[in-house]
Amino acid sequence: MKIEELIAGKNDGQNVQVAGVSLPISALKRFVDDGYTHLKPYQVEKTFSLWGKTCTGCFSEQEIANRL
């Protein structure tokens, strides 16, 4: 899913639900600023794969929240 679509129309203080996990909008905006464009949840591993044209990474819920 596209990160831009997840955060569209939402404020920094809000969260978005992805695969049953609440992710902070402000953290997702930081990922976009760093070049990430897509996000895919892995529920069993409780991780998220994020990628863009020049970057890729796998992050836990806590690692995403720490991007505030």
Short mmCIF file of N, CA and C in Angstrom, two decimals:
data_model
loop_
_atom_site.label_atom_id
_atom_site.label_comp_id
_atom_site.label_asym_id
_atom_site.label_seq_id
_atom_site.Cartn_x
_atom_site.Cartn_y
_atom_site.Cartn_z
N MET A 1 0.83 -1.16 0.00
CA MET A 1 0.00 0.00 0.00
C MET A 1 0.88 1.24 0.00
N LYS A 2 0.38 2.29 -0.57
CA LYS A 2 1.15 3.53 -0.64
C LYS A 2 1.03 4.30 0.67
N ILE A 3 2.16 4.73 1.17
CA ILE A 3 2.18 5.48 2.42
C ILE A 3 1.42 6.79 2.27
N GLU A 4 1.57 7.45 1.14
CA GLU A 4 0.89 8.73 0.90
C GLU A 4 -0.62 8.57 1.05
N GLU A 5 -1.17 7.45 0.58
CA GLU A 5 -2.61 7.22 0.68
C GLU A 5 -3.03 6.99 2.13
N LEU A 6 -2.15 6.36 2.92
CA LEU A 6 -2.46 6.12 4.33
C LEU A 6 -2.52 7.41 5.14
N ILE A 7 -1.65 8.35 4.81
CA ILE A 7 -1.54 9.56 5.62
C ILE A 7 -2.32 10.74 5.05
N ALA A 8 -2.89 10.60 3.88
CA ALA A 8 -3.62 11.70 3.23
C ALA A 8 -4.75 12.20 4.12
N GLY A 9 -4.77 13.51 4.34
CA GLY A 9 -5.84 14.14 5.09
C GLY A 9 -5.76 13.98 6.60
N LYS A 10 -4.66 13.43 7.09
CA LYS A 10 -4.51 13.21 8.53
C LYS A 10 -3.45 14.15 9.10
N ASN A 11 -3.60 14.48 10.37
CA ASN A 11 -2.66 15.38 11.06
C ASN A 11 -1.57 14.59 11.77
N ASP A 12 -0.48 15.27 12.08
CA ASP A 12 0.66 14.63 12.74
C ASP A 12 0.30 13.94 14.05
N GLY A 13 -0.63 14.47 14.80
CA GLY A 13 -0.99 13.90 16.09
C GLY A 13 -1.86 12.67 16.01
N GLN A 14 -2.28 12.30 14.81
CA GLN A 14 -3.17 11.16 14.63
C GLN A 14 -2.39 9.88 14.36
N ASN A 15 -3.11 8.75 14.45
CA ASN A 15 -2.56 7.44 14.11
C ASN A 15 -3.41 6.83 13.01
N VAL A 16 -2.84 5.85 12.33
CA VAL A 16 -3.57 5.09 11.31
C VAL A 16 -3.43 3.61 11.66
N GLN A 17 -4.50 2.85 11.44
CA GLN A 17 -4.49 1.42 11.72
C GLN A 17 -4.03 0.66 10.47
N VAL A 18 -3.01 -0.15 10.64
CA VAL A 18 -2.51 -1.00 9.56
C VAL A 18 -2.33 -2.40 10.13
N ALA A 19 -3.09 -3.34 9.63
CA ALA A 19 -3.02 -4.74 10.07
C ALA A 19 -3.18 -4.86 11.59
N GLY A 20 -4.08 -4.05 12.14
CA GLY A 20 -4.35 -4.11 13.56
C GLY A 20 -3.35 -3.39 14.44
N VAL A 21 -2.43 -2.66 13.83
CA VAL A 21 -1.40 -1.92 14.57
C VAL A 21 -1.61 -0.43 14.33
N SER A 22 -1.53 0.35 15.39
CA SER A 22 -1.68 1.79 15.30
C SER A 22 -0.32 2.44 15.06
N LEU A 23 -0.18 3.07 13.89
CA LEU A 23 1.09 3.71 13.54
C LEU A 23 0.92 5.23 13.52
N PRO A 24 1.86 5.97 14.10
CA PRO A 24 1.76 7.43 14.14
C PRO A 24 1.95 8.05 12.74
N ILE A 25 1.07 8.98 12.41
CA ILE A 25 1.15 9.68 11.13
C ILE A 25 2.48 10.41 11.00
N SER A 26 2.92 11.06 12.07
CA SER A 26 4.17 11.82 12.00
C SER A 26 5.36 10.93 11.67
N ALA A 27 5.37 9.70 12.18
CA ALA A 27 6.46 8.77 11.87
C ALA A 27 6.40 8.36 10.41
N LEU A 28 5.21 8.09 9.91
CA LEU A 28 5.08 7.70 8.50
C LEU A 28 5.48 8.85 7.58
N LYS A 29 5.19 10.08 7.98
CA LYS A 29 5.61 11.24 7.18
C LYS A 29 7.13 11.33 7.11
N ARG A 30 7.80 10.97 8.20
CA ARG A 30 9.27 10.97 8.19
C ARG A 30 9.81 9.95 7.20
N PHE A 31 9.16 8.78 7.14
CA PHE A 31 9.58 7.77 6.16
C PHE A 31 9.41 8.31 4.74
N VAL A 32 8.32 9.00 4.49
CA VAL A 32 8.10 9.59 3.16
C VAL A 32 9.20 10.61 2.87
N ASP A 33 9.53 11.44 3.85
CA ASP A 33 10.60 12.43 3.68
C ASP A 33 11.94 11.76 3.37
N ASP A 34 12.13 10.54 3.88
CA ASP A 34 13.37 9.80 3.65
C ASP A 34 13.35 9.00 2.34
N GLY A 35 12.24 9.07 1.59
CA GLY A 35 12.18 8.42 0.29
C GLY A 35 11.37 7.14 0.21
N TYR A 36 10.79 6.71 1.32
CA TYR A 36 9.96 5.49 1.31
C TYR A 36 8.59 5.83 0.73
N THR A 37 8.05 4.94 -0.11
CA THR A 37 6.77 5.21 -0.75
C THR A 37 5.72 4.14 -0.47
N HIS A 38 6.14 2.93 -0.13
CA HIS A 38 5.21 1.81 0.06
C HIS A 38 5.44 1.12 1.40
N LEU A 39 4.38 0.47 1.88
CA LEU A 39 4.43 -0.24 3.15
C LEU A 39 3.66 -1.55 3.01
N LYS A 40 4.23 -2.62 3.53
CA LYS A 40 3.54 -3.91 3.54
C LYS A 40 3.68 -4.53 4.92
N PRO A 41 2.54 -4.83 5.57
CA PRO A 41 2.60 -5.44 6.91
C PRO A 41 2.81 -6.95 6.83
N TYR A 42 3.55 -7.47 7.80
CA TYR A 42 3.72 -8.91 7.98
C TYR A 42 3.22 -9.23 9.38
N GLN A 43 1.98 -9.69 9.47
CA GLN A 43 1.33 -9.87 10.77
C GLN A 43 2.00 -10.95 11.62
N VAL A 44 2.42 -12.05 11.03
CA VAL A 44 3.03 -13.14 11.80
C VAL A 44 4.32 -12.67 12.46
N GLU A 45 5.16 -11.98 11.69
CA GLU A 45 6.44 -11.50 12.22
C GLU A 45 6.30 -10.20 13.01
N LYS A 46 5.13 -9.55 12.89
CA LYS A 46 4.87 -8.26 13.53
C LYS A 46 5.87 -7.21 13.07
N THR A 47 6.11 -7.19 11.75
CA THR A 47 7.02 -6.22 11.16
C THR A 47 6.36 -5.58 9.94
N PHE A 48 7.00 -4.55 9.44
CA PHE A 48 6.52 -3.84 8.26
C PHE A 48 7.68 -3.66 7.30
N SER A 49 7.45 -3.98 6.05
CA SER A 49 8.43 -3.74 5.00
C SER A 49 8.09 -2.40 4.36
N LEU A 50 9.07 -1.53 4.26
CA LEU A 50 8.90 -0.24 3.61
C LEU A 50 9.94 -0.11 2.52
N TRP A 51 9.55 0.51 1.40
CA TRP A 51 10.50 0.68 0.32
C TRP A 51 10.14 1.88 -0.54
N GLY A 52 11.13 2.33 -1.28
CA GLY A 52 10.99 3.42 -2.23
C GLY A 52 11.94 3.16 -3.39
N LYS A 53 12.20 4.18 -4.19
CA LYS A 53 13.07 4.01 -5.35
C LYS A 53 14.51 3.72 -4.95
N THR A 54 14.96 4.33 -3.86
CA THR A 54 16.37 4.19 -3.48
C THR A 54 16.56 3.66 -2.06
N CYS A 55 15.50 3.13 -1.46
CA CYS A 55 15.64 2.65 -0.08
C CYS A 55 14.68 1.49 0.19
N THR A 56 15.05 0.66 1.13
CA THR A 56 14.21 -0.45 1.56
C THR A 56 14.57 -0.80 3.00
N GLY A 57 13.60 -1.28 3.74
CA GLY A 57 13.87 -1.65 5.12
C GLY A 57 12.72 -2.42 5.73
N CYS A 58 13.04 -3.13 6.79
CA CYS A 58 12.04 -3.88 7.55
C CYS A 58 12.08 -3.34 8.98
N PHE A 59 10.92 -2.93 9.48
CA PHE A 59 10.85 -2.26 10.77
C PHE A 59 9.77 -2.88 11.65
N SER A 60 10.02 -2.89 12.95
CA SER A 60 9.00 -3.31 13.91
C SER A 60 8.10 -2.11 14.22
N GLU A 61 6.99 -2.38 14.89
CA GLU A 61 6.09 -1.30 15.30
C GLU A 61 6.85 -0.28 16.15
N GLN A 62 7.68 -0.76 17.06
CA GLN A 62 8.43 0.13 17.94
C GLN A 62 9.44 0.98 17.16
N GLU A 63 10.11 0.38 16.18
CA GLU A 63 11.07 1.14 15.38
C GLU A 63 10.38 2.23 14.58
N ILE A 64 9.18 1.95 14.09
CA ILE A 64 8.42 2.97 13.36
C ILE A 64 8.03 4.09 14.32
N ALA A 65 7.52 3.74 15.49
CA ALA A 65 7.11 4.73 16.48
C ALA A 65 8.28 5.60 16.92
N ASN A 66 9.48 5.04 16.95
CA ASN A 66 10.67 5.80 17.35
C ASN A 66 11.08 6.85 16.33
N ARG A 67 10.50 6.82 15.15
CA ARG A 67 10.83 7.79 14.10
C ARG A 67 10.17 9.15 14.33
N LEU A 68 9.40 9.27 15.39
CA LEU A 68 8.76 10.55 15.70
C LEU A 68 9.82 11.60 15.82
#
